[in-house]
Coordinates of C-alpha atoms in Angstrom, one line a residue:
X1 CA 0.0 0.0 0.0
X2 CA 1.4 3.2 -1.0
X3 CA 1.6 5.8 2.1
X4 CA 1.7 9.3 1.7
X5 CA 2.5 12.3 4.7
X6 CA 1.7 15.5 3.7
X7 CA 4.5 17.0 5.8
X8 CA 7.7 16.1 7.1
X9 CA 9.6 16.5 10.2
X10 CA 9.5 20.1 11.3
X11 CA 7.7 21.5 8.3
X12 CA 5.2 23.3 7.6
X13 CA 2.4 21.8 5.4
X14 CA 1.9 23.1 1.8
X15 CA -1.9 21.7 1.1
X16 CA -4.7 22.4 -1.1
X17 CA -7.3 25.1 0.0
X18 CA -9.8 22.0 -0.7
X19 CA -10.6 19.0 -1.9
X20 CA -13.7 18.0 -4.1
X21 CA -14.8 14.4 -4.1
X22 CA -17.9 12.8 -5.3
X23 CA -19.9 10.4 -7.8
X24 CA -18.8 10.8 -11.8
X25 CA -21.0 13.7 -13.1
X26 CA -21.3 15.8 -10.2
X27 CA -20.0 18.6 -11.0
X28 CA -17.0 18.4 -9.0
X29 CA -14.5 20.1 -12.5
X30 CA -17.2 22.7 -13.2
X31 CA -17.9 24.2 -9.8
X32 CA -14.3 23.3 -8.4
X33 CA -13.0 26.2 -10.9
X34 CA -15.4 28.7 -10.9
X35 CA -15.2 28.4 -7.3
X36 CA -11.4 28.6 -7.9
X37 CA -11.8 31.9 -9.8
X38 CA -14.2 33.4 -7.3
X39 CA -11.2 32.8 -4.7
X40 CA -8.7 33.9 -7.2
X41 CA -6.9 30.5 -6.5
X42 CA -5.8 28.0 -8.8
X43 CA -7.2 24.1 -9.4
X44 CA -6.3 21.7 -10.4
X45 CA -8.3 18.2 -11.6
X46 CA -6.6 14.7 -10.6
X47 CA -7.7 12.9 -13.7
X48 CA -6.5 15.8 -15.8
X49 CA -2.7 14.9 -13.9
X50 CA -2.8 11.8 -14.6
X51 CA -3.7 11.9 -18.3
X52 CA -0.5 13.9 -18.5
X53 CA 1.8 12.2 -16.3
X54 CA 0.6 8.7 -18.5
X55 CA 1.0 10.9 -21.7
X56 CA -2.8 9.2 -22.8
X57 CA -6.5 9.6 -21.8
X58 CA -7.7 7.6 -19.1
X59 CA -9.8 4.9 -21.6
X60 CA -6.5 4.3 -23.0
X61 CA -4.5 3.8 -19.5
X62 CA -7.2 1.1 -18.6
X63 CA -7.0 -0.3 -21.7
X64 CA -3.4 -1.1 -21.9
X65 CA -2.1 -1.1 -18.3
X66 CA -6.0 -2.3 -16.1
X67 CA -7.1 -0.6 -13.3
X68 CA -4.8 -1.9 -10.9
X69 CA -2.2 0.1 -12.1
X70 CA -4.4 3.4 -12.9
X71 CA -5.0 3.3 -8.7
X72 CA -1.8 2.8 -8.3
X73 CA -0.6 5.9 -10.5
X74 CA -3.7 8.2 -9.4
X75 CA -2.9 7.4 -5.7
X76 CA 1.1 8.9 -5.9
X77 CA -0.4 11.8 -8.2
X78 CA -3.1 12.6 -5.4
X79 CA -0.7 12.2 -2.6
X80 CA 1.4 14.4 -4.7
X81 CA -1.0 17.2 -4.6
X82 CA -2.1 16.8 -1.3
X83 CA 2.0 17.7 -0.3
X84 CA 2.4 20.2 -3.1
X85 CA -0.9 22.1 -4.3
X86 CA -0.4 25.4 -1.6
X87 CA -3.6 27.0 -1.3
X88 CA -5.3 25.2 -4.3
X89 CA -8.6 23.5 -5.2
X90 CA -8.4 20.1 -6.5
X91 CA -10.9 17.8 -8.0
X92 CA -10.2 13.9 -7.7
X93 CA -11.8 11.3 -9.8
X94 CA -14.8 9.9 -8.9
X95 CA -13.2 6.3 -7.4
X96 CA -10.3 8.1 -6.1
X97 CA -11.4 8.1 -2.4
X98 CA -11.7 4.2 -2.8
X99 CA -8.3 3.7 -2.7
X100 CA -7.3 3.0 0.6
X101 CA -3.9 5.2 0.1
X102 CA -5.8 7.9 -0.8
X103 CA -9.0 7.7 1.7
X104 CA -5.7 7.7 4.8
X105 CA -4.2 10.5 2.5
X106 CA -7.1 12.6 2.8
X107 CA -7.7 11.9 6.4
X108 CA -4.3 12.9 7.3
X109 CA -4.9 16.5 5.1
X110 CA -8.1 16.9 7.0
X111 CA -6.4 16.7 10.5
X112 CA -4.0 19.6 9.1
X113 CA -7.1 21.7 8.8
X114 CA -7.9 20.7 5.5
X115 CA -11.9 20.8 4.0
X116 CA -13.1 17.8 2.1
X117 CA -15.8 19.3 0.1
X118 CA -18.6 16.2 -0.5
X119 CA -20.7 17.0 -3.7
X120 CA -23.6 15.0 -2.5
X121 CA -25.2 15.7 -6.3
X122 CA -28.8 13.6 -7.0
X123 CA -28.0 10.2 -8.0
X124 CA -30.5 10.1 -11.3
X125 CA -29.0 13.8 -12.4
X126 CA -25.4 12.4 -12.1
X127 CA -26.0 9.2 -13.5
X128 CA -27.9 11.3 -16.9
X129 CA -24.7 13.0 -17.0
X130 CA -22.2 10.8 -16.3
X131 CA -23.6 8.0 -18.8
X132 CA -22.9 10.5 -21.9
X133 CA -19.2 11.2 -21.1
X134 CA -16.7 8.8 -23.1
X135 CA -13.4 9.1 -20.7
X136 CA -15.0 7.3 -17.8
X137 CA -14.0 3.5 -18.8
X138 CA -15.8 1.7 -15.1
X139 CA -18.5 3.4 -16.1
X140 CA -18.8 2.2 -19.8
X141 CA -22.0 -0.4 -20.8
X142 CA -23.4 0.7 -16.8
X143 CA -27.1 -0.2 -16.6
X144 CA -29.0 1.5 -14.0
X145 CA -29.2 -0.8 -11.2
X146 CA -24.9 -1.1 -12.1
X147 CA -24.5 2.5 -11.3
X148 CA -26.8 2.6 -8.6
X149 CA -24.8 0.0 -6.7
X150 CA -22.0 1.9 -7.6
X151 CA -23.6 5.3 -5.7
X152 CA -24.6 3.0 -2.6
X153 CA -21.2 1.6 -2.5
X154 CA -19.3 5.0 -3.1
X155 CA -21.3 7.7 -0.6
X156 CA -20.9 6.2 2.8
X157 CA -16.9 6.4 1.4
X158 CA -17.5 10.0 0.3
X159 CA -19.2 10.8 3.3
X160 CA -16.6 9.6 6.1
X161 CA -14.2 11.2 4.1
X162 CA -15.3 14.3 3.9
X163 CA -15.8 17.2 5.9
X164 CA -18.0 19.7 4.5
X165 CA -21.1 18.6 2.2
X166 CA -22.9 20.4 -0.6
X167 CA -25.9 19.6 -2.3
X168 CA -26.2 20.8 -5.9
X169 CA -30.1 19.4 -5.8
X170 CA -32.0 22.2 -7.9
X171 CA -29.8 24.9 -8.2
X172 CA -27.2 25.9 -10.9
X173 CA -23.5 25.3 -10.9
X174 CA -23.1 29.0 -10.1
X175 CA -24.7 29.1 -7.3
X176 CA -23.0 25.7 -5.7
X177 CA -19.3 27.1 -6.8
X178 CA -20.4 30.5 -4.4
X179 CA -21.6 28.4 -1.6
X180 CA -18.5 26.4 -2.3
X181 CA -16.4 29.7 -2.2
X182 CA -18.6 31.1 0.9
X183 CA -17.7 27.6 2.7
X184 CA -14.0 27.4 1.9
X185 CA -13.9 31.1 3.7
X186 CA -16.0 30.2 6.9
X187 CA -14.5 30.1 9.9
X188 CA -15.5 26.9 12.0
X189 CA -15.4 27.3 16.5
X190 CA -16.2 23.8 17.9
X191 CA -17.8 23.5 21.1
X192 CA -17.2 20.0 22.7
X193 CA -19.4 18.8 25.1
X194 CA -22.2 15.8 25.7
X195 CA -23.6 17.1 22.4
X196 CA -20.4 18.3 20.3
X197 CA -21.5 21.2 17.5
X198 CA -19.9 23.4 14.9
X199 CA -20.0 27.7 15.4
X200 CA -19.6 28.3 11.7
X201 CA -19.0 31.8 11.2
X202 CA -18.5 33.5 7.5
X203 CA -20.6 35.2 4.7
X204 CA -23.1 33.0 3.3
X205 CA -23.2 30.2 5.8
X206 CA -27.2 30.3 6.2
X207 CA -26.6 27.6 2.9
X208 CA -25.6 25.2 5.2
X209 CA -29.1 24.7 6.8
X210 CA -29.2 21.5 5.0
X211 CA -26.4 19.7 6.0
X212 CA -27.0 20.6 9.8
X213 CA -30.6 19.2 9.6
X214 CA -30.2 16.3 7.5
X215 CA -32.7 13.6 5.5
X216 CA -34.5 12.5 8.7
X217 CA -36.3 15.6 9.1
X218 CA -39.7 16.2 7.2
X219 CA -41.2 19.9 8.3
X220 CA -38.7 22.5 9.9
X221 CA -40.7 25.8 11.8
X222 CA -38.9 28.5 10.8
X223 CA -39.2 31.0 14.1
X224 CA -38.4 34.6 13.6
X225 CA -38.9 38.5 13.8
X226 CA -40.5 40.4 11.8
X227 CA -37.1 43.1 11.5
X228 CA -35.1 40.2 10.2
X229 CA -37.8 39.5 7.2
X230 CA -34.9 39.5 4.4
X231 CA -33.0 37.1 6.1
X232 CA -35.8 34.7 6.8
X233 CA -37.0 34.6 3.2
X234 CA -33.7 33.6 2.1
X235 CA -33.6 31.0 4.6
X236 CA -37.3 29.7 3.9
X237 CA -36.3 29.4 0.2
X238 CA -33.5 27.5 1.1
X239 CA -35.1 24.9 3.2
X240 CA -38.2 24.4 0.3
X241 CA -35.3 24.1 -2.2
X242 CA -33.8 21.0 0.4
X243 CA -37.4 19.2 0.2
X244 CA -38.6 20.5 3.6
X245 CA -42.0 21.1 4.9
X246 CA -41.4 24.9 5.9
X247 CA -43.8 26.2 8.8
X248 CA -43.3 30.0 8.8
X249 CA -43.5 31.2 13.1
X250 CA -43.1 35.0 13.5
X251 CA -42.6 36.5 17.0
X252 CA -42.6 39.7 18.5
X253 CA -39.6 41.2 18.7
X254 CA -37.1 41.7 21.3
X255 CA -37.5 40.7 24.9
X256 CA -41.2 40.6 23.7
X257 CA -40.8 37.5 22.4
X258 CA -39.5 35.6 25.0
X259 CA -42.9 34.8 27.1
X260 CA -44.9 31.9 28.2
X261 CA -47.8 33.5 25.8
X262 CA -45.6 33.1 22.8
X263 CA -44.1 30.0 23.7
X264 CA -47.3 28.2 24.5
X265 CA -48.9 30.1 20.6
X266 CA -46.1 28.4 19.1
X267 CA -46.3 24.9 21.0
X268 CA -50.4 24.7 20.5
X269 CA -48.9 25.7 16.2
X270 CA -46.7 22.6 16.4
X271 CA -49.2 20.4 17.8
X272 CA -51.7 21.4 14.9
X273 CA -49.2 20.8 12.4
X274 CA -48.1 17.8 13.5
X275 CA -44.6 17.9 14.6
X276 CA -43.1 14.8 15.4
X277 CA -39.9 14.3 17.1
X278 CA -38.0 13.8 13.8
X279 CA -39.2 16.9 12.8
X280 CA -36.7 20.1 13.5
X281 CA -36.8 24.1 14.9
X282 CA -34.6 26.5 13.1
X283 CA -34.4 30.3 14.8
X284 CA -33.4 33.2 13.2
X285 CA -33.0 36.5 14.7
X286 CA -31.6 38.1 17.5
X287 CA -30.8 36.7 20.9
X288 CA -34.1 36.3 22.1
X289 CA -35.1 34.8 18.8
X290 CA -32.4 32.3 19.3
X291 CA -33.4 31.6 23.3
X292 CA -36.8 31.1 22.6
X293 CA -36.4 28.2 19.3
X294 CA -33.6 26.9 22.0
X295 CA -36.4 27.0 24.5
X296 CA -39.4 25.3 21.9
X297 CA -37.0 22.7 20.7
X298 CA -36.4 21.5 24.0
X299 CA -39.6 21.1 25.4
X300 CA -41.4 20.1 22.3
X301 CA -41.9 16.5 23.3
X302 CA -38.7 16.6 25.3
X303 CA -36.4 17.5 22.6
X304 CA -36.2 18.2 19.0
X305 CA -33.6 19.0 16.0
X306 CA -32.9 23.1 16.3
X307 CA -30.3 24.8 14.8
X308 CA -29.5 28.9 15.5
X309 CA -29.1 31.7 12.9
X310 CA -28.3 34.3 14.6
X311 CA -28.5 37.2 12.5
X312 CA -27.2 40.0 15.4
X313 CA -23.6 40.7 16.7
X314 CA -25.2 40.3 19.7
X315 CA -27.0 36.7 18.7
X316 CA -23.5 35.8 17.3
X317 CA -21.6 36.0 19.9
X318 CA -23.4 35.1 23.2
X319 CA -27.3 34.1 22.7
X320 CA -27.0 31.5 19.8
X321 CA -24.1 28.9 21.6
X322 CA -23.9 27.8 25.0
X323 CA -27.1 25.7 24.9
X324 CA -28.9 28.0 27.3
X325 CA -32.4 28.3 26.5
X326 CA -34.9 30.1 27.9
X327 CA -38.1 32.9 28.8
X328 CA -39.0 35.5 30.8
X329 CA -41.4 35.9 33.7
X330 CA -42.6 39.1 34.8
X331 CA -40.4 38.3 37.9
X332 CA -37.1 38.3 36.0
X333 CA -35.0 37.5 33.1
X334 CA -34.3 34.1 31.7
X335 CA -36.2 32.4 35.0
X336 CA -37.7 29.6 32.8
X337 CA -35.3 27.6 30.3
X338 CA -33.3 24.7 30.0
X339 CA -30.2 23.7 29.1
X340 CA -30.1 22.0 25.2
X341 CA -27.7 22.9 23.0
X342 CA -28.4 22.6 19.0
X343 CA -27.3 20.5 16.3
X344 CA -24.8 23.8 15.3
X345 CA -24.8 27.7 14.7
X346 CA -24.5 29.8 11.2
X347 CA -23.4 33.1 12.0
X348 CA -23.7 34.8 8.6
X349 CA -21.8 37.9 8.3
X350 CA -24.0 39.5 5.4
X351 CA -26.9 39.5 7.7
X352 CA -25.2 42.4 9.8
X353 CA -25.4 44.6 7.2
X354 CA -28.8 45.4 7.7
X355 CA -28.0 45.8 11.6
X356 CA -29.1 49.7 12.4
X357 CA -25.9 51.1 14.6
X358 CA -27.5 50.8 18.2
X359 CA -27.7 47.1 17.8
X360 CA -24.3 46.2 16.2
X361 CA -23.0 48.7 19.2
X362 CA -24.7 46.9 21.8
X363 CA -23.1 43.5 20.7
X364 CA -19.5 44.7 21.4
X365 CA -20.6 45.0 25.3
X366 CA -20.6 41.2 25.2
X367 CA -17.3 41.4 22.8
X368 CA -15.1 43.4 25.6
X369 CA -16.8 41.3 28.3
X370 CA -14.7 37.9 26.6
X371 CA -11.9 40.2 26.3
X372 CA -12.0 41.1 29.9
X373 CA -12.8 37.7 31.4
X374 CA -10.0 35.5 28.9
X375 CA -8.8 37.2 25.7
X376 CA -6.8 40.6 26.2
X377 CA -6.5 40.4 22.0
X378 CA -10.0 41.3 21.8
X379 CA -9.8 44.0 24.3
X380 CA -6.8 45.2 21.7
X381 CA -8.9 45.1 18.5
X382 CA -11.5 47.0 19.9
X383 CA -8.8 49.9 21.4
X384 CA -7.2 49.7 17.7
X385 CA -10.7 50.1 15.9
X386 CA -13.3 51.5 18.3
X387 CA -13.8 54.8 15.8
X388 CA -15.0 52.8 12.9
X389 CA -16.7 50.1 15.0
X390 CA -18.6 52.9 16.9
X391 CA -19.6 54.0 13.3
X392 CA -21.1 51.2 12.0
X393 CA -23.4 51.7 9.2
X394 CA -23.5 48.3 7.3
X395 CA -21.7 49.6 4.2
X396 CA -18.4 49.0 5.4
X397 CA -15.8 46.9 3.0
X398 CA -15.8 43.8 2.8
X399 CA -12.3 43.0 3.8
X400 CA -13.6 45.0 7.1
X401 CA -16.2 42.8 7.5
X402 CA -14.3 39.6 7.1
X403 CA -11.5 40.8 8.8
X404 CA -12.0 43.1 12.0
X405 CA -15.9 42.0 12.9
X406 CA -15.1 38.2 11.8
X407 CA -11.9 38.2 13.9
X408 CA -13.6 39.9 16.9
X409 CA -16.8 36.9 17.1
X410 CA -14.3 34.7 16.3
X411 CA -12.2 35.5 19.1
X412 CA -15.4 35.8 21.2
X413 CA -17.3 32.4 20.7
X414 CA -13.8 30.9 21.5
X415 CA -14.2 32.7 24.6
X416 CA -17.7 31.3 25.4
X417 CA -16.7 27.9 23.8
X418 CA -13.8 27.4 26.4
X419 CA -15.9 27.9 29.0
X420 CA -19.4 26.1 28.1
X421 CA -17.4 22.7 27.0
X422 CA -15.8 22.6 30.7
X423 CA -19.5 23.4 32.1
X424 CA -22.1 23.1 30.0
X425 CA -25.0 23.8 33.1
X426 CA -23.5 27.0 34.2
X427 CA -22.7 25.5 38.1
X428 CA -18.6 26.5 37.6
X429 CA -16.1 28.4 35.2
X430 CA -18.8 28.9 33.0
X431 CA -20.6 31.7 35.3
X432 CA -17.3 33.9 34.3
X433 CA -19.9 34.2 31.2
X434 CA -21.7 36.1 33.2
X435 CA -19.1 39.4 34.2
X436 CA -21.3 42.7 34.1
X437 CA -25.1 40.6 33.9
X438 CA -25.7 40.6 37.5
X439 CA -26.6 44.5 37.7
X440 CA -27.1 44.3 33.6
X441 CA -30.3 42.2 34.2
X442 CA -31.4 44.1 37.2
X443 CA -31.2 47.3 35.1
X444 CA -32.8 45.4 32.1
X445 CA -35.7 44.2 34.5
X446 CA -36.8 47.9 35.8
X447 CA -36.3 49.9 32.2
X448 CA -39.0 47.3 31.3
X449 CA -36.6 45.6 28.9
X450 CA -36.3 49.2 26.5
X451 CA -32.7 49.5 27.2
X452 CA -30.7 46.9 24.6
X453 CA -28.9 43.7 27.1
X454 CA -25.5 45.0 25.6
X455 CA -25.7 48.3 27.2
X456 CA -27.0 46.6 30.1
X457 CA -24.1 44.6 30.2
X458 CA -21.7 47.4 29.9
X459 CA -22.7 49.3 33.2
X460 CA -22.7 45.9 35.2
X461 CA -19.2 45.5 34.3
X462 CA -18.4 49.0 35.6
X463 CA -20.3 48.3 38.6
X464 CA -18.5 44.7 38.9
X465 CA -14.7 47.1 38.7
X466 CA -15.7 49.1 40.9
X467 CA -16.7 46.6 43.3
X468 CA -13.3 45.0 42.7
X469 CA -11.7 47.7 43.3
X470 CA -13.4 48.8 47.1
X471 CA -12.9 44.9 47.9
X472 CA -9.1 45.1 47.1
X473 CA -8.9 43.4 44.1
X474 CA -8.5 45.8 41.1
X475 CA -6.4 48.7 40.6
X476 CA -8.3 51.6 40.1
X477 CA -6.3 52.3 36.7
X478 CA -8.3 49.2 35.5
X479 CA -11.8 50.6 36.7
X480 CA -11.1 54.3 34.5
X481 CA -10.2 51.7 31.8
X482 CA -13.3 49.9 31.6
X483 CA -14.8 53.5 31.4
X484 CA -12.8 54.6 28.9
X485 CA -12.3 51.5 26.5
X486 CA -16.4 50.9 26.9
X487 CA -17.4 54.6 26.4
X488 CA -15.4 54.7 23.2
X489 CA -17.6 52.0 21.5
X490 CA -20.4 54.0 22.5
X491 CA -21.6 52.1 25.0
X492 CA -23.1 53.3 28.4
X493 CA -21.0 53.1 31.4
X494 CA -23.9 55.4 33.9
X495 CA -27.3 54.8 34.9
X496 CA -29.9 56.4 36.9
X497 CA -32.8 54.8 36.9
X498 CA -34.0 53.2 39.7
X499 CA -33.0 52.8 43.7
X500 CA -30.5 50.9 45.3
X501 CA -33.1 48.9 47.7
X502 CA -35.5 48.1 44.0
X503 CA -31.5 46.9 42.7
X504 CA -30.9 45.1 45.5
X505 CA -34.0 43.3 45.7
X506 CA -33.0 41.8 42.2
X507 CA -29.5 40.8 42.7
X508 CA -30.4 38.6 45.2
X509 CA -33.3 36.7 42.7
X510 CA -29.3 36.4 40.2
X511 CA -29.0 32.7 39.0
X512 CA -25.5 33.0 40.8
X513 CA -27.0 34.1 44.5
X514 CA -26.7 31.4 46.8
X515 CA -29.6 31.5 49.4
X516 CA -30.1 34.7 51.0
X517 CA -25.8 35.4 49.6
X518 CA -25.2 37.6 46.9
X519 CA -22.7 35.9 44.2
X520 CA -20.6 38.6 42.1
X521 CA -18.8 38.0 39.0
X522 CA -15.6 39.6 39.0
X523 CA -11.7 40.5 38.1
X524 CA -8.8 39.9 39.8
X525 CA -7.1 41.4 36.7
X526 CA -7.0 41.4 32.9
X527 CA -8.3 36.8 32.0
X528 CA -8.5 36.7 36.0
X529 CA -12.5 36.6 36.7
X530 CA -13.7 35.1 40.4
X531 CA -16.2 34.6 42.2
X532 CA -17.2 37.2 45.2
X533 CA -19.5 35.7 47.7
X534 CA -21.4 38.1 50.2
X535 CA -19.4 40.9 49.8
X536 CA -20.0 44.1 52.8
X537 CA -23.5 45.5 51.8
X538 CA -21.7 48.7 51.9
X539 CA -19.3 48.0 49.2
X540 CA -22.0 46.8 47.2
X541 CA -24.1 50.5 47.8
X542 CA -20.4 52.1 47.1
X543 CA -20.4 50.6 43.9
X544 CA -24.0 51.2 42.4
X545 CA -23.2 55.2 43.8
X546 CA -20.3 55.3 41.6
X547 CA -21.8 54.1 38.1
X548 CA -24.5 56.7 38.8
X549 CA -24.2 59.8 36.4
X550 CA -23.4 62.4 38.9
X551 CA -20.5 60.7 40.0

């Protein structure tokens, strides 16, 4: 068996930007290049190599040498590429992956971070197509139920090998090659836990809905806002164009949304259309879009299929991963949920274009809260760029888009991924999540949910500082900074609406308050967060004073 190793000691690997695999008459030499040119990479096509390194077509190579030694040439020529191809798309032949030199070949590229692309193409169209090319000798004198056997044998191959899956089932080879390209520039956070899912982050990903959902599911509700209308039509067509049975569910908007009235309208609509548990949620939206299809997929007969398309900076970076799931009570914020975490998150980047500036804002509060609690990079980009994040308008460059806001939730769903894998049900680490929400929700709760959680968010970490600092454990140099790094993304750092007695009383009904003991998130320094049990009631009062206005 030939053996291939894409790098050698000490070396840096050299390897293709991605591989295309799938049956004959696919598409995989059509869509690979123009895919290829929308990159501006180069590609390459195995058989193509191997015509030329033979120095005759591929009939004629199976003709005088068999198919033996054809493998045996393709699998040195593919290993070759795989070593050599920098940056690249390649196409292999269809029976390539059957090799078992190549199938290792490619498993090794994918644990170097390389994508396997899976044209999952419908068996009759590729057979049509297939059938009418000359150069494909296994295929020659093929009667139906041949090839067919030939598709059964070949895609459980296709699909272990691969990593990412496309399914050019009623659309044009244009429009695969730009998912193609929009997949090849995604960025991919993994959250590991009991139930292991994908953060895919990058322009265009909402064209992955598919894949996440899968053959098993018949109807998909579709629940979203009524701001986000765009975004859900594109996704609705996509779904119809997969086969599914698409049950539009639109919600109020906002905090709105998230109430036992809703959740119970949109329960009593499942039941009527006959939801069964193979059937699947999808929610689109903003963070409480997101928390309440969490919310409906896990209690819908004790857990359903969901995935989360968050379509907020906000949404992207905090509400749609984590598995937290939940809705409000007139008593308090986020009193009713459940912990269920979804079959994976598409954060598409194009969606934040229609964002209106208060609500991109109002995402980086939960941006500089990761960069406080673990990442001091983020904390950095957001020093480096405040002016033109502050500014957002949506008709920023595209480079900017890709490269300083793609970067920054990046960065930021690492932050929350590190932390929900080690405690998925929020009784540890993972309540670092929470610097700045203990006030934030308090203040949330008596501006009857009209100030945006981001904002929020950014006065409870002021009010956290400053609470480190009169308990000894922050400099005050690091309580002006979280003035003067938050204030210059336009968010708030003051408030003075209601008392401290009416603040108090809601602290102590925090998620993190043990018994009659108020819990407090806070810093020890720049990545150090700790918990602060039953601090002096006076230090507590000190603290609200201070992130009043007059002070």
């Amino acid at each position: 068996m030939i053996r291939h190793s894409l790098v050698g000691h000490g070396q840096e690997p050299h390897i293709p930007k991605a591989v295309i695999i799938g049956m004959p008459g696919a598409g995989k030499t059509r869509i690979g290049k123009e895919a290829a040119s929308l990159m501006g990479v180069p590609f390459k096509d195995s058989d193509r190599i191997v015509e030329q390194d033979a120095g005759r077509s591929i009939n004629e190579i199976f003709e005088a040498e068999g198919e033996a030694s054809f493998r045996q040439r393709e699998s040195r020529i593919v290993g070759d590429l795989l070593r050599e191809f920098d940056g690249g798309v390649l196409s292999l032949g269809g029976g390539a992956p059957m090799t078992a030199s190549v199938y290792e070949a490619l498993r090794e590229y994918r644990n170097h971070g390389g994508k396997v692309v899976y044209l999952d193409v419908d068996p009759e169209e590729a057979k049509s197509r297939s059938l009418r090319v000359k150069n494909r000798p296994l295929l020659r004198g093929q009667t139906h139920e041949k090839w067919m056997e030939l598709y059964r044998e070949r895609r459980p191959v296709y699909q272990s090998a691969s990593n990412i899956s496309l399914k050019p089932r009623g659309t044009t080879p244009d429009v695969i090659a730009q998912r193609l390209a929009d997949a090849l520039s995604e960025r991919v956070v993994h959250v590991s836990n009991l139930d292991p899912y994908d953060v895919r982050i990058g322009a265009g990903v909402t064209s992955r809905l598919q894949v996440l959902l899968g053959e098993e599911v018949m109807r998909v509700a579709l629940i979203h806002t009524t701001p986000v209308q765009r975004h859900s039509d594109r996704a609705r067509a996509l779904l119809r164009q997969a086969g599914y049975q698409v049950v539009d569910m639109v919600i109020p908007d906002a905090e709105a949304g998230k109430t036992v009235a809703v959740a119970q309208g949109i329960w009593e609509r499942l039941a009527d259309e006959g939801f069964t548990r193979s059937d699947a949620i999808v929610g689109l939206g903003g963070g409480a879009a997101t928390d309440l299809a969490g919310f409906i997929a896990a209690s819908w007969m004790r857990g359903i299929r969901y995935v989360n398309c968050p379509t907020s900076l906000l949404a992207m970076v905090d509400a749609s991963t984590g598995g937290k799931t939940g809705i409000n009570l007139n008593q308090g914020k986020n009193l009713v949920g459940s912990f269920y975490t979804p079959v994976g998150v598409l954060a598409d980047l194009r969606t934040l274009r229609t964002l209106p500036n208060d609500i991109f804002v109002e995402g980086l509060g939960e941006v500089a809260k990761s960069g406080f609690i673990m990442d001091s990079e983020i904390l950095g980009i957001l020093e480096e760029k405040a002016e033109s994040l502050r500014s957002f308008d949506g008709n920023e460059p595209e480079q900017w888009l890709e490269g300083v806001v793609e970067d920054l939730i990046e960065r930021t769903v690492q932050v929350k991924a590190h932390h929900v894998s080690v405690d998925l049900r929020d009784v540890g680490v993972r309540e670092f999540l929470n610097y700045g929400h203990t006030l934030g929700h308090a203040i949330e709760k008596i501006e009857h949910f009209s100030w945006r959680h981001g904002q929020a968010v950014s006065v409870g970490m002021v009010f956290a500082a400053e609470l480190a600092s009169l308990t000894g454990h922050l400099d005050r140099d690091m309580v002006d900074y979280h003035r003067s790094l938050l204030s210059s993304l336009g968010l708030r750092t003051t408030w003075d609406g209601g008392d401290f007695d009416q603040v108090l009383a809601l602290m102590h009904k925090d998620k993190k308050a043990r018994g009659n003991k108020l819990r407090f998130i806070i810093l020890d320094g720049i990545g150090k967060p700790t918990h602060l049990d039953d601090p002096p009631l006076d230090a507590v009062r000190e603290a609200f004073g201070r992130i009043r206005s007059k002070a």
